[in-house]
XYZ file of C-alpha atoms in Angstrom:
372
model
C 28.804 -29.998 50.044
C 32.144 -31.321 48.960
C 32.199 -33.166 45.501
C 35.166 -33.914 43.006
C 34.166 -31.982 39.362
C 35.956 -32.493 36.100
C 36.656 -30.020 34.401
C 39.366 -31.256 31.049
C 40.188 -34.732 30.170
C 43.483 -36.160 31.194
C 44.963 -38.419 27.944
C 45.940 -41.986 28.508
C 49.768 -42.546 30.060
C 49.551 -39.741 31.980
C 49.603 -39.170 35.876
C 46.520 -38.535 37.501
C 48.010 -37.877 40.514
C 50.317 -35.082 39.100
C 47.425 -33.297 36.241
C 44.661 -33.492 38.922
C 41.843 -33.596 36.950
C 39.417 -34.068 39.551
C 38.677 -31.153 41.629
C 37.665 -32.199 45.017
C 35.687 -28.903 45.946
C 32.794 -27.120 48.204
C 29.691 -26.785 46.300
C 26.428 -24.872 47.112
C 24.209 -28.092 48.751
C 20.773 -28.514 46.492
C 18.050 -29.364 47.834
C 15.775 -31.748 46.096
C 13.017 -31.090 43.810
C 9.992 -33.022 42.852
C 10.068 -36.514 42.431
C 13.616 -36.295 43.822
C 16.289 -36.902 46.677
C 18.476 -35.759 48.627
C 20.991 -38.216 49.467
C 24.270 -38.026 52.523
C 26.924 -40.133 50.555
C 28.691 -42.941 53.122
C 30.956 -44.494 50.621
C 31.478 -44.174 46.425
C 33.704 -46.469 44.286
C 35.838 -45.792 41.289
C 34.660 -47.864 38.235
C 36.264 -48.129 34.864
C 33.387 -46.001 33.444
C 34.674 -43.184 35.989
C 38.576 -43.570 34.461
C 37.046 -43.662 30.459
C 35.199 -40.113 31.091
C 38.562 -38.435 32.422
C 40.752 -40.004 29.484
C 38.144 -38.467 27.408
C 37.284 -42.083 25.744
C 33.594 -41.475 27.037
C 32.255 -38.101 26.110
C 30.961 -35.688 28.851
C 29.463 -32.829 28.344
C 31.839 -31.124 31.083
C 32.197 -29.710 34.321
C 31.204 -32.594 35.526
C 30.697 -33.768 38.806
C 31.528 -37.435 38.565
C 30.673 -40.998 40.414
C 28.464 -43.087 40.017
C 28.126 -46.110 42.195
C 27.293 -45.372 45.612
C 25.402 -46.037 49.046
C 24.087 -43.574 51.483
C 21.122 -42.523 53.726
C 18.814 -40.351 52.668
C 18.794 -36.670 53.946
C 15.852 -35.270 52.096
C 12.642 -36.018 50.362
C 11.103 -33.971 47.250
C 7.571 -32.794 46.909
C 5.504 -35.906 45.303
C 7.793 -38.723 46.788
C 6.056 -40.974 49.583
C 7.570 -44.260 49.648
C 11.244 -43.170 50.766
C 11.658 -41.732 53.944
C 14.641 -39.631 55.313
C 17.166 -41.930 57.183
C 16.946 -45.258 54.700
C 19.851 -46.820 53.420
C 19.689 -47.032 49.891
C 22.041 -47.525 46.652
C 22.592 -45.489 44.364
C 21.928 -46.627 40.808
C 23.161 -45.173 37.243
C 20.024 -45.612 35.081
C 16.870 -43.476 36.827
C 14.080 -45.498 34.427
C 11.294 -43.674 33.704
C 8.873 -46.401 33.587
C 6.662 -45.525 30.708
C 9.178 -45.777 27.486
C 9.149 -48.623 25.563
C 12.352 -50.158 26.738
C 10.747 -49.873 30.475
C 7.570 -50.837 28.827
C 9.270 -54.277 27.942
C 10.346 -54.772 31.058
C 13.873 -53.756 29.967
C 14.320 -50.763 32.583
C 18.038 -50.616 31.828
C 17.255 -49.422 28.666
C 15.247 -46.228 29.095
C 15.480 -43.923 26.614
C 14.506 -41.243 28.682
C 17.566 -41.957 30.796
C 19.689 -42.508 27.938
C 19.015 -38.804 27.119
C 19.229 -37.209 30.837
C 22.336 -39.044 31.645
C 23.938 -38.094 28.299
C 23.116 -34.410 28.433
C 24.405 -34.233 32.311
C 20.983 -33.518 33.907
C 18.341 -35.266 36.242
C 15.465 -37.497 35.268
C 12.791 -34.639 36.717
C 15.175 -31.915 35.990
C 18.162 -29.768 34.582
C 21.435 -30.257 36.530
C 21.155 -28.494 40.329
C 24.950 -28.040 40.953
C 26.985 -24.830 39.965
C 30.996 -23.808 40.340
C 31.206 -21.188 42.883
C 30.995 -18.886 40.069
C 27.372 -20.015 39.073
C 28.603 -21.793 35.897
C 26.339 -25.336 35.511
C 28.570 -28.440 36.752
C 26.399 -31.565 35.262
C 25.660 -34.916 36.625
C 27.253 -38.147 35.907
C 24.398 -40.780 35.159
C 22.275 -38.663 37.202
C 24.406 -39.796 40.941
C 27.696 -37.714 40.701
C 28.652 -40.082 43.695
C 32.124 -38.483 44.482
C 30.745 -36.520 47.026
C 29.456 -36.261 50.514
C 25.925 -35.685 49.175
C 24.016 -35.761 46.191
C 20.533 -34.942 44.492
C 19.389 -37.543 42.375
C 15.321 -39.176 41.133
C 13.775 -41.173 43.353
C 14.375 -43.596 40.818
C 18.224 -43.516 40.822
C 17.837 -45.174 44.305
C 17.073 -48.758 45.329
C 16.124 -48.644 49.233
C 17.881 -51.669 51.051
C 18.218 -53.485 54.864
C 19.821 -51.663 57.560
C 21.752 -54.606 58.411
C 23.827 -54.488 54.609
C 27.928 -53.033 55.758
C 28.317 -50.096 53.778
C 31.487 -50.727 52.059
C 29.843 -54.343 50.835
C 26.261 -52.202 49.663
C 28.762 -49.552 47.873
C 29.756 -52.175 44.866
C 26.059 -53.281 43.996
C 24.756 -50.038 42.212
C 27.183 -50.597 39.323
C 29.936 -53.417 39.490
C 27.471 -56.157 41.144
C 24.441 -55.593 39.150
C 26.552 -55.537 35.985
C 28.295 -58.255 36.093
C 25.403 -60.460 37.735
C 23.074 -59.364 35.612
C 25.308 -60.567 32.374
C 24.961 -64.241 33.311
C 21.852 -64.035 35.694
C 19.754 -62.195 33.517
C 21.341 -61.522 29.268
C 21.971 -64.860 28.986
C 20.055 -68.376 30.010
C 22.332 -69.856 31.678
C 21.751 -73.404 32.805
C 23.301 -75.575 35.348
C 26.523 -77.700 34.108
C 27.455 -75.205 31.118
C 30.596 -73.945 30.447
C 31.686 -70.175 30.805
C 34.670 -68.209 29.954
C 34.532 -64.470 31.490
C 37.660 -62.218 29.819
C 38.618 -59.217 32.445
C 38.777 -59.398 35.873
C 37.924 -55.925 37.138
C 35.018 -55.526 39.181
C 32.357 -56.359 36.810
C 34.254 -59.275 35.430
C 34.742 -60.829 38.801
C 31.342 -59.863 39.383
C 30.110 -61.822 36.097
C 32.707 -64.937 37.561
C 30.473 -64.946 41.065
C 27.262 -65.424 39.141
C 28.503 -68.203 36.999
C 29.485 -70.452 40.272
C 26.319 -69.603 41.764
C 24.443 -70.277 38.718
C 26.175 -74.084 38.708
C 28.303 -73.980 35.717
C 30.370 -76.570 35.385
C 33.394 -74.723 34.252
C 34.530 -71.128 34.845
C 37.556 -69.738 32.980
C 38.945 -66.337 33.913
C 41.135 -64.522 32.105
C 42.843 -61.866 32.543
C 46.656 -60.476 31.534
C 47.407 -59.344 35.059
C 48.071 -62.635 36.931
C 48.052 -60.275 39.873
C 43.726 -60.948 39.775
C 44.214 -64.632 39.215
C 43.767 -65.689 42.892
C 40.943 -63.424 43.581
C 39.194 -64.863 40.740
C 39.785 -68.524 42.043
C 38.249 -66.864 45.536
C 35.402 -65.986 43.660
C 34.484 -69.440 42.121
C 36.830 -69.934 39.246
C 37.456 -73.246 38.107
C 40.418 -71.601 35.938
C 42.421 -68.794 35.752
C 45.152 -68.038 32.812
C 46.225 -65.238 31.033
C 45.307 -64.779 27.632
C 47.469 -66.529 26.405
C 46.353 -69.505 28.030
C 42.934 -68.822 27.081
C 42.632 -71.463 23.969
C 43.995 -74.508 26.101
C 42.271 -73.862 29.331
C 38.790 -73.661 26.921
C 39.901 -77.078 25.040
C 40.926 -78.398 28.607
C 37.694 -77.848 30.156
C 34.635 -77.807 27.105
C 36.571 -79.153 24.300
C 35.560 -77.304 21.052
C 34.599 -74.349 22.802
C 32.239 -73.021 26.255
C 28.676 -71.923 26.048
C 28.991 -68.546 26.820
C 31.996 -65.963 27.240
C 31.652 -62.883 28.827
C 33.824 -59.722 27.630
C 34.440 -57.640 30.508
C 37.495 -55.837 28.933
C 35.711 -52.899 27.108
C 37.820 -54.686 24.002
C 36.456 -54.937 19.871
C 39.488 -57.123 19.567
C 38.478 -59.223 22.763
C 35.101 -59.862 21.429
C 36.207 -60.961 18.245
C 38.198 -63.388 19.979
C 35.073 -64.499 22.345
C 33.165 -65.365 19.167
C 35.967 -68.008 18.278
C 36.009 -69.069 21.645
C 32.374 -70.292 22.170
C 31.353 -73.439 20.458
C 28.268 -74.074 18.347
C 25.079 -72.305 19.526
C 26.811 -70.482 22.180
C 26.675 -66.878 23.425
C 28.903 -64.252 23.730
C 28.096 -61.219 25.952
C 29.601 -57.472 25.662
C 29.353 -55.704 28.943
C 32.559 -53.703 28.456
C 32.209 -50.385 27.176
C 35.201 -50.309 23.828
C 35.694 -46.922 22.649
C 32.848 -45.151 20.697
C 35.632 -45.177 17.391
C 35.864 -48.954 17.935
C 34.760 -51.371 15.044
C 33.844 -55.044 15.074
C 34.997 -57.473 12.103
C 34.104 -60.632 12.378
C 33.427 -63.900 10.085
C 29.752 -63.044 9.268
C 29.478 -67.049 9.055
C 29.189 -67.541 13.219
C 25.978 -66.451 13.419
C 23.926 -68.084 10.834
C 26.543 -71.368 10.140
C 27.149 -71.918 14.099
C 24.225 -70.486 15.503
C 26.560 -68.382 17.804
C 25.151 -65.209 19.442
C 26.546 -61.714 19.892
C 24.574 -60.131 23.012
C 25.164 -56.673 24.595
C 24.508 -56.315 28.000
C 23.991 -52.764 29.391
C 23.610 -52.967 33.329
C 23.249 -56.509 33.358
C 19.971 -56.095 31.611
C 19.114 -55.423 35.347
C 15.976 -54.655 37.333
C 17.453 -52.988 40.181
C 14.381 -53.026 42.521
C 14.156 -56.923 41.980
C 17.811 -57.748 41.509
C 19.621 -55.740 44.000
C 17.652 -57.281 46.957
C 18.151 -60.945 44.887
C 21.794 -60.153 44.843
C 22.092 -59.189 48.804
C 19.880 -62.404 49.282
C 22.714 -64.559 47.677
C 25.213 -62.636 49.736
C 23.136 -63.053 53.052
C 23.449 -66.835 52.521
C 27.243 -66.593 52.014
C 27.006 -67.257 48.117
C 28.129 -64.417 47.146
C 31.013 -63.017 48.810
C 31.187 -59.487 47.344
C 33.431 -57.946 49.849
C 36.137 -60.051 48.101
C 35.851 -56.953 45.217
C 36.689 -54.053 47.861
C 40.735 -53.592 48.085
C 40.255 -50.550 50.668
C 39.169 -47.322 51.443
C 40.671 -44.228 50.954
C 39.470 -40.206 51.771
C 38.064 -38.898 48.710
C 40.902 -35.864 48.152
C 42.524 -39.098 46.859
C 40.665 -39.845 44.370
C 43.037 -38.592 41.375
C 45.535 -41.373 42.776
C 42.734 -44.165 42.740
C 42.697 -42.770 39.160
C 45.875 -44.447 38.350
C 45.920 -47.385 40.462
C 42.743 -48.431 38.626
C 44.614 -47.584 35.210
C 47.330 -49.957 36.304
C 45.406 -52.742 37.635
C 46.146 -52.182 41.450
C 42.982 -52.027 42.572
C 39.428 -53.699 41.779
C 36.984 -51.349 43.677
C 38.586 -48.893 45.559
C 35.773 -47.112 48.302
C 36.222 -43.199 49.019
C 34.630 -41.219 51.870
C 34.382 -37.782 51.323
């Protein structure tokens, strides 16, 4: 098997294309244990989540083989596994819940702790990491998929089985990008027809989040974003108004007057929350979906909450069932209400994949697909 491993961060400002941090190298294929699968990868995408581990701002444990949001058929079924057969099309997904913790327990399956533990230490849900260098040294998974490859191993429940009929390269974006940014209006907030929403950073997830706010009715949807480059797309994907920055404060007062009723931060951004707080008016919500660097602090006038009523809500995979919201989600895009092929920019072989590195850092691309 051919997969792209990490092996040292890359800083900020530098080129990917010229440090290579991603290795794009032949592997010994595992095969699956119990309660897993193996998995023939069609197409992967490069997510900001991908970018923060090489620039070191997440924390890996490292080699790492690294990916995360995929689609693919499956090649192989583990002992104990009966309702996925070889040959289904399925997604890949980044949180493998274990179903009997007491996030999953709560019907919060995004949450698992047990995942929270397997996908932090580089190993499988049922399992310590499989793949090794081709000197036997342990290469660990990222979020139990490591994607950015032409197969993987991962739990039966890192996969979401879906139609035949779904195009690849649309399937590809739903593991990750979709279901986050969906799930931040569909499912974190309760978001009711004719309110007002604000959604800060149009990457994938952002864009994502901007979908889900036309389709849930809102009656205003601002995006912002400092490259005006993303404007149009987000007008394509049912923005009512797109500004920079900026322009953020007027287009609000334009459209909700003291303030909309929720604002999602898709930036990743301490300082861009902050700013969301003063942006939503009284008894309004503010979601965090992007992921600010682990050093990152939050100050903000303590007097929001309690005085206004305003609430501060973090939203980790779109607070997302994935067996119940990625078939939702390709419902919606059946019917031509969500158009989430408007998020793929194109597809390039995956011994690219260090360049995709810094067209993503520079805001050239939203998801870029890679075929190993």
């Amino acid at each position: 098997m051919r997969a792209a491993v990490l092996y040292s961060t890359v800083p900020p400002g530098i080129s990917y294309a010229e440090a290579q941090p991603l290795v794009v190298q032949e592997l010994s294929r595992p095969e699956p244990r119990a309660g897993e699968l193996g998995v023939t990868v069609t197409y992967s995408s490069l997510c900001h989540s991908d970018l923060s581990v090489v620039d070191g701002s997440r924390v890996r444990p490292l080699p790492m083989a690294l990916g995360h949001e995929a689609v693919g058929r499956v090649a192989a079924v583990g002992e104990g596994v009966t309702d996925v057969a070889v040959g289904d099309h399925v997604v890949l997904v980044f949180v493998p819940s274990c179903g009997s913790c007491r996030a999953c327990l709560a019907g919060r399956p995004a949450l698992c702790h047990r995942a929270a533990e397997v996908n932090g230490s580089g190993d499988l849900l049922h399992g310590e990491a499989l793949l090794r260098t081709p000197a036997g040294e342990r290469i660990n998974h990222h979020l139990g998929v490591s994607a950015f490859a032409d197969y993987a191993v991962v739990a039966r429940e890192s996969v979401v089985v879906i139609d035949d009929d779904v195009p690849d390269t649309v399937a590809a974006m739903f593991g990750c990008a979709v279901l986050t940014g969906m799930g931040a209006v569909l499912n974190t907030t309760d978001i009711r027809e004719g309110q007002s929403i604000a959604v800060f950073g149009l990457g994938a997830v952002g864009l994502s989040a901007v979908m889900a706010a036309a389709l849930a009715g809102a009656s205003a949807v601002i995006a912002i974003d400092p490259n005006t480059a993303k404007h149009g797309l987000a007008l394509k994907c049912g923005a009512t108004a797109v500004g920079t920055p900026e322009d953020a404060g007027r287009l609000i007062a334009e459209a909700a007057g003291d303030g909309v009723d929720i604002a999602v931060e898709a930036v990743g951004s301490a300082r861009v929350i902050a700013s969301c707080l003063g942006h939503v008016t009284r008894g309004g919500a503010v979601v965090s979906v992007g992921l600010p660097h682990p050093t990152a602090e939050l100050t903000v006038p303590a007097l929001q909450f309690a005085g206004a009523g305003k609430r501060l809500l973090g939203s980790y995979m779109g607070d997302a069932v994935p067996d119940r919201d990625i078939p939702l989600y390709l419902g919606y895009w059946r019917e031509g209400r969500l158009p989430v092929e408007l998020l793929h920019t194109d597809t390039r072989p995956l011994a690219e994949i260090n360049e995709g590195l810094d067209a993503l850092a520079a805001g050239q691309v939203v998801r870029r697909l890679f075929q190993a």
